[in-house]
């Protein structure tokens, strides 16, 4: 289905051509003066240079041709050569009727579907999720959903940290507490216990304790580093402990991510990349890319065009141990061998941009990816408190993500309970949905690369540019549709009629902009553009609602047209919030 913008561009292009001008000048854009017109074309100004003719004369010729078009109600030339355009109400109504009948409301799927992996999440095992994990999870999930909506094959990977020093610290602390466990007996050849020797609560206490000790006790840290080395070089008991740590941690992580309505297709960790490291390193050596520098194995990745210093990418430390660089590169090898994606998107803190520049360049230089494989770094800014500093608990600690969600759920529950229209169970479920919209929309409505203030009071408001405001708008539509049905009427088989008011036309125009919006937002990896569209649509709907007697409309056909318009608006809003990762309740 052709979008409204495509139809307008075609019509204006044909008009330019009919007047003897190149159709390339016929680009239609949304008007920057909505008080004068809905759309505009400035092509006559550019065409004047080529054809050595006054732009106003060209614009007038084209406007006369467009008077014959069924698409435009107004096409007028204004000085110094602009074309001011208004859409014909019947054309707009026909487009929306077609959207009602089409899959995904007629939004065109990408012409070139790709297999795309999204690396997001990045939690460390044995540690609880904290607010610092929020942005990666929320942004990554929306990118994955946007890609799927427009027809790409999207694969989300949590990519856990499960291979570094924290593993050695946990092993050493467990050894101190329970030295007789079979995992620490190198002569043990039997089967290790199926059940982990710790719970998630104990595990979450073990790591910070061990970390604290390592900062004060150098010998303790040395033991942890040795345990890490032995784990990475295949010590059987330590690898069995790693499996326990992963099983206990992943079970807990899944619960926490489910509360965020975030899911992953792959639950891979750094440890999964280990089997690929030896061959990868050997190939880098054999091909002449890797060399020793102060005992460490490195690959040069600087380029002549660099304006800043880009250090070599370190592959192995002087003691032969691997680093994050090593496992990230080996993960690329695994992904290319198993899934062969056309694109990999990394959703990570923007402060890691230099690191990923090194990794991407190294992967390309050493041939770990095909020449046409796209590697994208989507760096996000910091989530700050009202003081402008990274978000903390009241006592200055790092807040657990579960605690943050619980606090916001409780606030929403108190607000919803004040209405006394729901039983306790429904109020709790509704509060959870509204709270999630507050958190996710509060984050996603900001451009990902920018820092933002996490203002719970503002995010949970039912007014303004917030998730709860959007849900309230959807619930308002649901309420109208329900009352219409309860009155015994049916809009089945009825069409959306040409707009009878400015507010109705404005709503219809906002709906029409859905076409292509999702693909453009995904192309730029910009969920905030979906948010901006949603907010504009909600405002247009509410303006129309306040100016129009919908359920009191006496003309049955006009009323049925209103109902179909609301159904379309509701469907599109629900499609958008689903892409952003939340949903709307039946009532609020």
Short mmCIF file of C-alpha atoms in Angstrom, two decimals, residues 99-529:
data_model
loop_
_atom_site.label_atom_id
_atom_site.label_comp_id
_atom_site.label_asym_id
_atom_site.label_seq_id
_atom_site.Cartn_x
_atom_site.Cartn_y
_atom_site.Cartn_z
CA UNK A 99 -5.30 0.74 6.39
CA UNK A 100 -8.18 -0.77 8.40
CA UNK A 101 -8.32 -3.77 6.07
CA UNK A 102 -4.57 -4.34 5.67
CA UNK A 103 -2.18 -6.43 7.74
CA UNK A 104 -0.20 -4.26 10.16
CA UNK A 105 -2.35 -1.36 8.99
CA UNK A 106 -0.71 -1.33 5.59
CA UNK A 107 2.76 -0.54 6.89
CA UNK A 108 5.14 -1.85 4.25
CA UNK A 109 7.70 -4.45 5.26
CA UNK A 110 11.32 -3.89 4.39
CA UNK A 111 12.22 -4.74 0.81
CA UNK A 112 15.48 -6.29 2.02
CA UNK A 113 14.91 -8.47 5.12
CA UNK A 114 18.10 -9.33 6.98
CA UNK A 115 19.20 -11.57 9.84
CA UNK A 116 20.19 -9.16 12.60
CA UNK A 117 21.60 -9.95 16.05
CA UNK A 118 21.11 -7.53 18.94
CA UNK A 119 23.60 -7.76 21.81
CA UNK A 120 21.90 -6.22 24.83
CA UNK A 121 21.47 -6.87 28.52
CA UNK A 122 25.05 -7.69 29.47
CA UNK A 123 24.47 -8.61 33.14
CA UNK A 124 27.18 -10.24 35.21
CA UNK A 125 26.16 -13.55 36.73
CA UNK A 126 26.05 -13.82 40.52
CA UNK A 127 25.06 -10.16 40.75
CA UNK A 128 21.53 -8.73 40.94
CA UNK A 129 20.33 -6.47 38.16
CA UNK A 130 20.57 -2.81 39.12
CA UNK A 131 19.28 0.39 37.52
CA UNK A 132 22.41 0.55 35.37
CA UNK A 133 21.08 -2.45 33.43
CA UNK A 134 17.79 -0.73 32.61
CA UNK A 135 18.74 1.21 29.49
CA UNK A 136 20.46 -1.65 27.68
CA UNK A 137 17.50 -3.96 28.32
CA UNK A 138 14.77 -1.46 27.43
CA UNK A 139 16.46 0.03 24.35
CA UNK A 140 17.69 -3.33 23.06
CA UNK A 141 14.27 -4.93 23.42
CA UNK A 142 12.60 -2.10 21.49
CA UNK A 143 15.19 -2.29 18.69
CA UNK A 144 14.58 -6.04 18.40
CA UNK A 145 10.79 -5.57 18.28
CA UNK A 146 11.01 -2.72 15.76
CA UNK A 147 13.13 -4.86 13.46
CA UNK A 148 10.70 -7.76 13.66
CA UNK A 149 7.75 -5.48 12.97
CA UNK A 150 9.21 -4.35 9.65
CA UNK A 151 10.19 -7.87 8.59
CA UNK A 152 13.77 -8.56 9.68
CA UNK A 153 14.82 -11.77 11.42
CA UNK A 154 15.93 -10.48 14.81
CA UNK A 155 17.97 -12.52 17.31
CA UNK A 156 18.42 -11.08 20.80
CA UNK A 157 21.40 -12.23 22.89
CA UNK A 158 21.79 -11.35 26.58
CA UNK A 159 25.61 -11.88 26.42
CA UNK A 160 26.30 -12.40 30.14
CA UNK A 161 29.55 -11.69 31.92
CA UNK A 162 30.47 -15.15 33.25
CA UNK A 163 34.18 -15.57 32.61
CA UNK A 164 36.14 -12.85 34.33
CA UNK A 165 37.73 -12.33 37.73
CA UNK A 166 34.33 -12.39 39.46
CA UNK A 167 34.19 -16.14 38.83
CA UNK A 168 37.55 -16.64 40.50
CA UNK A 169 36.46 -14.50 43.46
CA UNK A 170 33.33 -16.59 43.97
CA UNK A 171 35.30 -19.84 43.73
CA UNK A 172 37.87 -18.73 46.32
CA UNK A 173 35.19 -17.47 48.73
CA UNK A 174 33.28 -20.75 48.39
CA UNK A 175 36.51 -22.63 49.04
CA UNK A 176 37.06 -20.68 52.26
CA UNK A 177 33.55 -21.36 53.47
CA UNK A 178 33.21 -24.99 52.37
CA UNK A 179 36.69 -26.39 51.62
CA UNK A 180 35.46 -30.01 51.68
CA UNK A 181 33.20 -29.63 48.66
CA UNK A 182 34.31 -32.00 45.87
CA UNK A 183 34.81 -29.14 43.41
CA UNK A 184 38.06 -28.20 45.16
CA UNK A 185 39.50 -31.74 45.23
CA UNK A 186 41.61 -32.14 42.10
CA UNK A 187 41.74 -35.92 42.60
CA UNK A 188 37.93 -36.22 42.56
CA UNK A 189 36.77 -38.20 39.51
CA UNK A 190 33.11 -38.84 40.34
CA UNK A 191 29.95 -37.02 39.34
CA UNK A 192 29.47 -33.60 40.91
CA UNK A 193 26.18 -32.86 42.74
CA UNK A 194 23.25 -31.81 40.56
CA UNK A 195 22.16 -29.19 43.09
CA UNK A 196 24.16 -26.01 43.57
CA UNK A 197 25.87 -25.56 46.95
CA UNK A 198 24.26 -22.10 47.28
CA UNK A 199 21.02 -20.23 46.65
CA UNK A 200 20.70 -17.03 44.62
CA UNK A 201 20.47 -15.06 47.87
CA UNK A 202 23.71 -16.61 49.14
CA UNK A 203 25.40 -16.14 45.76
CA UNK A 204 24.51 -12.45 45.69
CA UNK A 205 26.14 -12.07 49.11
CA UNK A 206 29.22 -14.15 48.26
CA UNK A 207 30.43 -12.00 45.39
CA UNK A 208 30.48 -8.57 47.12
CA UNK A 209 32.10 -10.17 50.17
CA UNK A 210 34.82 -11.70 47.99
CA UNK A 211 35.26 -8.48 46.04
CA UNK A 212 35.69 -6.51 49.28
CA UNK A 213 38.30 -8.94 50.56
CA UNK A 214 40.29 -8.82 47.31
CA UNK A 215 40.66 -5.05 47.62
CA UNK A 216 42.23 -5.36 51.06
CA UNK A 217 44.07 -8.68 50.82
CA UNK A 218 46.55 -9.01 47.95
CA UNK A 219 47.08 -12.74 48.61
CA UNK A 220 43.33 -13.34 48.41
CA UNK A 221 43.21 -11.51 45.08
CA UNK A 222 46.14 -13.56 43.77
CA UNK A 223 44.27 -16.76 44.67
CA UNK A 224 41.17 -15.45 42.84
CA UNK A 225 43.23 -14.64 39.74
CA UNK A 226 44.75 -18.12 39.84
CA UNK A 227 41.30 -19.68 40.20
CA UNK A 228 40.13 -17.62 37.21
CA UNK A 229 43.10 -18.84 35.18
CA UNK A 230 42.45 -22.48 36.12
CA UNK A 231 38.75 -22.12 35.30
CA UNK A 232 39.60 -20.66 31.90
CA UNK A 233 42.05 -23.50 31.25
CA UNK A 234 39.57 -26.27 31.93
CA UNK A 235 39.83 -27.26 35.61
CA UNK A 236 36.94 -29.71 35.93
CA UNK A 237 35.67 -28.81 39.41
CA UNK A 238 35.71 -25.09 38.72
CA UNK A 239 33.79 -25.55 35.48
CA UNK A 240 31.17 -27.57 37.37
CA UNK A 241 30.85 -24.66 39.80
CA UNK A 242 30.50 -22.27 36.87
CA UNK A 243 27.56 -24.35 35.60
CA UNK A 244 25.92 -24.09 39.03
CA UNK A 245 26.50 -20.33 39.12
CA UNK A 246 24.99 -19.97 35.64
CA UNK A 247 21.95 -22.12 36.38
CA UNK A 248 21.12 -20.28 39.61
CA UNK A 249 21.84 -16.83 38.15
CA UNK A 250 20.03 -17.29 34.84
CA UNK A 251 16.89 -18.54 36.59
CA UNK A 252 16.87 -15.37 38.68
CA UNK A 253 17.80 -13.11 35.76
CA UNK A 254 14.93 -14.48 33.69
CA UNK A 255 12.45 -13.58 36.44
CA UNK A 256 13.79 -10.03 36.62
CA UNK A 257 13.79 -9.54 32.86
CA UNK A 258 10.26 -10.96 32.66
CA UNK A 259 9.15 -8.21 35.06
CA UNK A 260 10.48 -5.77 32.46
CA UNK A 261 8.78 -7.70 29.63
CA UNK A 262 12.23 -8.24 28.12
CA UNK A 263 13.17 -11.57 26.57
CA UNK A 264 16.18 -13.04 24.80
CA UNK A 265 16.43 -15.65 22.08
CA UNK A 266 19.91 -16.61 23.28
CA UNK A 267 21.24 -16.82 26.83
CA UNK A 268 24.89 -16.87 25.86
CA UNK A 269 27.80 -15.79 28.01
CA UNK A 270 31.48 -15.05 27.55
CA UNK A 271 32.22 -18.66 28.47
CA UNK A 272 30.44 -19.84 25.30
CA UNK A 273 33.07 -18.07 23.22
CA UNK A 274 36.04 -19.81 24.87
CA UNK A 275 36.25 -22.79 22.47
CA UNK A 276 36.72 -20.36 19.57
CA UNK A 277 39.64 -18.46 21.09
CA UNK A 278 42.63 -20.77 20.35
CA UNK A 279 41.92 -21.08 16.62
CA UNK A 280 41.06 -17.38 16.35
CA UNK A 281 44.32 -16.34 18.03
CA UNK A 282 46.38 -18.75 15.93
CA UNK A 283 44.81 -17.40 12.72
CA UNK A 284 45.61 -13.82 13.74
CA UNK A 285 49.23 -14.88 14.28
CA UNK A 286 49.48 -16.91 11.08
CA UNK A 287 48.01 -14.09 9.00
CA UNK A 288 50.53 -11.64 10.43
CA UNK A 289 48.03 -9.40 12.21
CA UNK A 290 48.87 -10.24 15.85
CA UNK A 291 52.27 -9.46 17.36
CA UNK A 292 53.85 -9.24 20.82
CA UNK A 293 54.07 -5.87 22.55
CA UNK A 294 55.51 -5.83 26.09
CA UNK A 295 54.62 -9.51 26.30
CA UNK A 296 50.97 -9.03 25.32
CA UNK A 297 49.51 -10.13 22.00
CA UNK A 298 47.98 -7.17 20.13
CA UNK A 299 46.58 -6.14 16.75
CA UNK A 300 47.03 -2.60 15.40
CA UNK A 301 43.70 -0.97 14.56
CA UNK A 302 44.61 2.70 14.06
CA UNK A 303 43.76 4.30 10.73
CA UNK A 304 45.29 7.25 8.87
CA UNK A 305 42.09 9.28 9.15
CA UNK A 306 41.99 9.04 12.97
CA UNK A 307 41.99 12.41 14.71
CA UNK A 308 42.38 10.76 18.13
CA UNK A 309 44.68 8.04 19.34
CA UNK A 310 43.21 4.55 18.89
CA UNK A 311 45.39 2.06 20.82
CA UNK A 312 46.08 -1.47 19.57
CA UNK A 313 43.45 -4.10 20.37
CA UNK A 314 44.90 -6.44 23.00
CA UNK A 315 44.11 -10.10 22.29
CA UNK A 316 45.96 -11.87 25.13
CA UNK A 317 47.66 -10.54 28.27
CA UNK A 318 51.33 -11.26 28.90
CA UNK A 319 50.39 -14.29 31.03
CA UNK A 320 48.29 -15.70 28.18
CA UNK A 321 44.95 -14.86 29.83
CA UNK A 322 42.08 -13.62 27.67
CA UNK A 323 40.36 -10.26 28.06
CA UNK A 324 36.97 -8.78 27.24
CA UNK A 325 38.38 -7.97 23.78
CA UNK A 326 39.24 -11.63 23.30
CA UNK A 327 35.84 -12.96 24.27
CA UNK A 328 33.97 -10.27 22.30
CA UNK A 329 35.99 -11.12 19.19
CA UNK A 330 35.50 -14.87 19.75
CA UNK A 331 31.77 -14.22 20.21
CA UNK A 332 31.76 -12.60 16.76
CA UNK A 333 33.44 -15.74 15.40
CA UNK A 334 30.75 -17.91 17.04
CA UNK A 335 27.94 -15.71 15.73
CA UNK A 336 29.29 -15.73 12.18
CA UNK A 337 29.74 -19.52 12.21
CA UNK A 338 26.38 -20.39 13.78
CA UNK A 339 24.03 -17.64 12.58
CA UNK A 340 25.90 -15.68 9.90
CA UNK A 341 24.07 -12.39 10.60
CA UNK A 342 24.13 -9.55 8.12
CA UNK A 343 24.26 -7.08 11.00
CA UNK A 344 25.14 -7.10 14.71
CA UNK A 345 23.92 -4.24 16.90
CA UNK A 346 25.56 -3.66 20.29
CA UNK A 347 23.43 -1.72 22.79
CA UNK A 348 25.98 -0.53 25.31
CA UNK A 349 26.95 2.46 27.47
CA UNK A 350 28.30 5.18 25.14
CA UNK A 351 31.44 5.46 27.27
CA UNK A 352 32.57 2.17 25.68
CA UNK A 353 32.67 3.63 22.19
CA UNK A 354 36.47 3.54 21.88
CA UNK A 355 36.53 -0.07 23.06
CA UNK A 356 34.02 -1.13 20.41
CA UNK A 357 35.87 0.87 17.77
CA UNK A 358 38.90 -1.31 18.55
CA UNK A 359 36.87 -4.55 18.53
CA UNK A 360 35.04 -3.75 15.27
CA UNK A 361 38.21 -2.69 13.46
CA UNK A 362 40.05 -5.77 14.68
CA UNK A 363 37.20 -8.04 13.54
CA UNK A 364 37.24 -6.47 10.08
CA UNK A 365 41.01 -6.32 9.70
CA UNK A 366 41.50 -9.96 10.68
CA UNK A 367 38.59 -11.22 8.59
CA UNK A 368 36.36 -12.42 11.42
CA UNK A 369 33.37 -10.89 9.59
CA UNK A 370 32.51 -10.62 5.91
CA UNK A 371 33.19 -7.31 4.20
CA UNK A 372 29.47 -6.56 4.00
CA UNK A 373 28.66 -7.52 7.60
CA UNK A 374 27.41 -4.45 9.45
CA UNK A 375 28.67 -3.85 13.01
CA UNK A 376 26.78 -1.09 14.84
CA UNK A 377 27.44 0.49 18.22
CA UNK A 378 24.35 2.03 19.78
CA UNK A 379 25.78 3.89 22.75
CA UNK A 380 23.33 5.10 25.36
CA UNK A 381 23.66 7.88 27.89
CA UNK A 382 23.41 7.79 31.67
CA UNK A 383 20.21 7.52 33.67
CA UNK A 384 20.58 10.25 36.31
CA UNK A 385 18.70 11.34 39.39
CA UNK A 386 17.24 14.82 39.88
CA UNK A 387 20.65 15.97 41.13
CA UNK A 388 22.06 15.25 37.68
CA UNK A 389 24.26 12.41 39.00
CA UNK A 390 23.87 8.68 38.26
CA UNK A 391 20.65 7.37 39.83
CA UNK A 392 21.19 6.07 43.39
CA UNK A 393 19.20 4.90 46.39
CA UNK A 394 18.44 7.44 49.12
CA UNK A 395 21.47 6.28 51.11
CA UNK A 396 23.73 6.66 48.06
CA UNK A 397 23.96 3.01 47.00
CA UNK A 398 23.23 1.46 43.63
CA UNK A 399 19.53 0.65 43.44
CA UNK A 400 18.43 -2.83 42.47
CA UNK A 401 16.23 -2.89 39.41
CA UNK A 402 13.67 -5.04 41.24
CA UNK A 403 13.48 -2.43 44.03
CA UNK A 404 12.95 0.40 41.53
CA UNK A 405 10.14 -1.46 39.77
CA UNK A 406 8.57 -2.40 43.10
CA UNK A 407 8.58 1.24 44.27
CA UNK A 408 6.95 2.47 41.06
CA UNK A 409 4.42 -0.39 41.10
CA UNK A 410 3.42 0.63 44.62
CA UNK A 411 3.06 4.29 43.66
CA UNK A 412 0.83 3.38 40.72
CA UNK A 413 -1.19 0.99 42.89
CA UNK A 414 -1.88 3.78 45.40
CA UNK A 415 -3.00 6.14 42.60
CA UNK A 416 -5.26 3.54 40.99
CA UNK A 417 -6.71 2.38 44.33
CA UNK A 418 -7.85 5.93 45.10
CA UNK A 419 -10.49 5.62 42.37
CA UNK A 420 -12.02 2.61 44.17
CA UNK A 421 -13.35 1.18 40.89
CA UNK A 422 -11.32 -2.06 40.88
CA UNK A 423 -10.82 -5.00 43.20
CA UNK A 424 -7.37 -5.45 44.69
CA UNK A 425 -6.15 -8.03 42.15
CA UNK A 426 -7.20 -5.96 39.12
CA UNK A 427 -5.74 -2.82 40.68
CA UNK A 428 -2.38 -4.56 41.22
CA UNK A 429 -2.27 -5.94 37.68
CA UNK A 430 -3.23 -2.58 36.20
CA UNK A 431 -0.67 -0.78 38.37
CA UNK A 432 2.05 -3.12 37.13
CA UNK A 433 1.18 -2.40 33.48
CA UNK A 434 1.02 1.37 34.00
CA UNK A 435 4.26 1.38 36.03
CA UNK A 436 6.07 -0.49 33.27
CA UNK A 437 4.85 2.06 30.72
CA UNK A 438 6.15 4.84 32.97
CA UNK A 439 9.62 3.31 33.23
CA UNK A 440 10.02 2.25 29.61
CA UNK A 441 8.49 5.31 27.96
CA UNK A 442 10.37 7.58 30.37
CA UNK A 443 13.58 6.05 29.05
CA UNK A 444 12.73 5.49 25.38
CA UNK A 445 11.21 8.92 24.75
CA UNK A 446 14.73 10.34 25.13
CA UNK A 447 17.28 10.01 22.37
CA UNK A 448 19.30 6.94 23.36
CA UNK A 449 22.71 8.64 23.21
CA UNK A 450 21.72 11.41 25.63
CA UNK A 451 21.81 11.37 29.42
CA UNK A 452 18.42 11.90 31.02
CA UNK A 453 16.85 12.60 34.40
CA UNK A 454 14.87 9.68 35.82
CA UNK A 455 12.04 11.65 37.39
CA UNK A 456 9.59 9.16 38.91
CA UNK A 457 7.05 11.85 39.75
CA UNK A 458 6.95 13.11 36.16
CA UNK A 459 7.13 9.66 34.54
CA UNK A 460 4.15 8.38 36.55
CA UNK A 461 1.96 11.38 35.76
CA UNK A 462 -1.20 10.81 33.73
CA UNK A 463 -0.63 14.12 31.97
CA UNK A 464 2.08 15.25 29.58
CA UNK A 465 4.51 13.20 27.52
CA UNK A 466 4.41 10.04 29.64
CA UNK A 467 3.62 6.35 29.33
CA UNK A 468 0.57 6.57 31.62
CA UNK A 469 -0.85 9.38 29.45
CA UNK A 470 -0.60 7.16 26.38
CA UNK A 471 -2.25 4.25 28.19
CA UNK A 472 -4.99 6.54 29.47
CA UNK A 473 -5.66 7.58 25.86
CA UNK A 474 -5.92 3.96 24.70
CA UNK A 475 -8.18 3.11 27.66
CA UNK A 476 -10.36 6.12 26.76
CA UNK A 477 -10.82 4.69 23.25
CA UNK A 478 -11.59 1.24 24.66
CA UNK A 479 -14.25 2.75 26.92
CA UNK A 480 -15.97 4.55 24.00
CA UNK A 481 -15.92 1.41 21.84
CA UNK A 482 -17.36 -0.66 24.69
CA UNK A 483 -20.19 1.79 25.32
CA UNK A 484 -20.97 1.86 21.60
CA UNK A 485 -21.20 -1.93 21.49
CA UNK A 486 -23.30 -2.03 24.67
CA UNK A 487 -25.79 0.30 23.00
CA UNK A 488 -26.52 -2.48 20.54
CA UNK A 489 -24.99 -0.70 17.56
CA UNK A 490 -22.48 -2.10 15.11
CA UNK A 491 -19.99 -0.34 12.84
CA UNK A 492 -19.18 -3.52 10.91
CA UNK A 493 -19.08 -2.91 7.18
CA UNK A 494 -19.02 0.86 7.67
CA UNK A 495 -16.27 3.09 6.36
CA UNK A 496 -14.29 5.95 7.81
CA UNK A 497 -15.90 9.05 6.31
CA UNK A 498 -14.17 12.19 5.04
CA UNK A 499 -13.34 14.50 7.96
CA UNK A 500 -16.10 16.86 9.07
CA UNK A 501 -13.90 19.03 11.30
CA UNK A 502 -10.34 20.30 11.59
CA UNK A 503 -9.66 18.15 14.66
CA UNK A 504 -10.92 15.03 12.87
CA UNK A 505 -8.72 15.73 9.85
CA UNK A 506 -5.74 16.41 12.08
CA UNK A 507 -6.26 13.00 13.72
CA UNK A 508 -6.55 11.31 10.34
CA UNK A 509 -3.35 12.95 9.14
CA UNK A 510 -1.50 11.76 12.26
CA UNK A 511 -2.74 8.21 11.68
CA UNK A 512 -1.61 8.35 8.03
CA UNK A 513 1.95 9.14 9.16
CA UNK A 514 2.23 5.63 10.62
CA UNK A 515 3.28 4.44 7.16
CA UNK A 516 7.05 4.29 6.97
CA UNK A 517 7.51 5.69 10.49
CA UNK A 518 8.62 2.35 11.97
CA UNK A 519 11.09 1.60 9.19
CA UNK A 520 12.59 5.09 9.43
CA UNK A 521 12.89 4.76 13.24
CA UNK A 522 14.57 1.36 12.93
CA UNK A 523 16.93 2.57 10.23
CA UNK A 524 18.20 5.20 12.67
CA UNK A 525 17.97 2.83 15.69
CA UNK A 526 15.76 5.50 17.25
CA UNK A 527 12.91 4.27 19.48
CA UNK A 528 12.36 7.88 20.55
CA UNK A 529 10.88 8.52 17.09
#
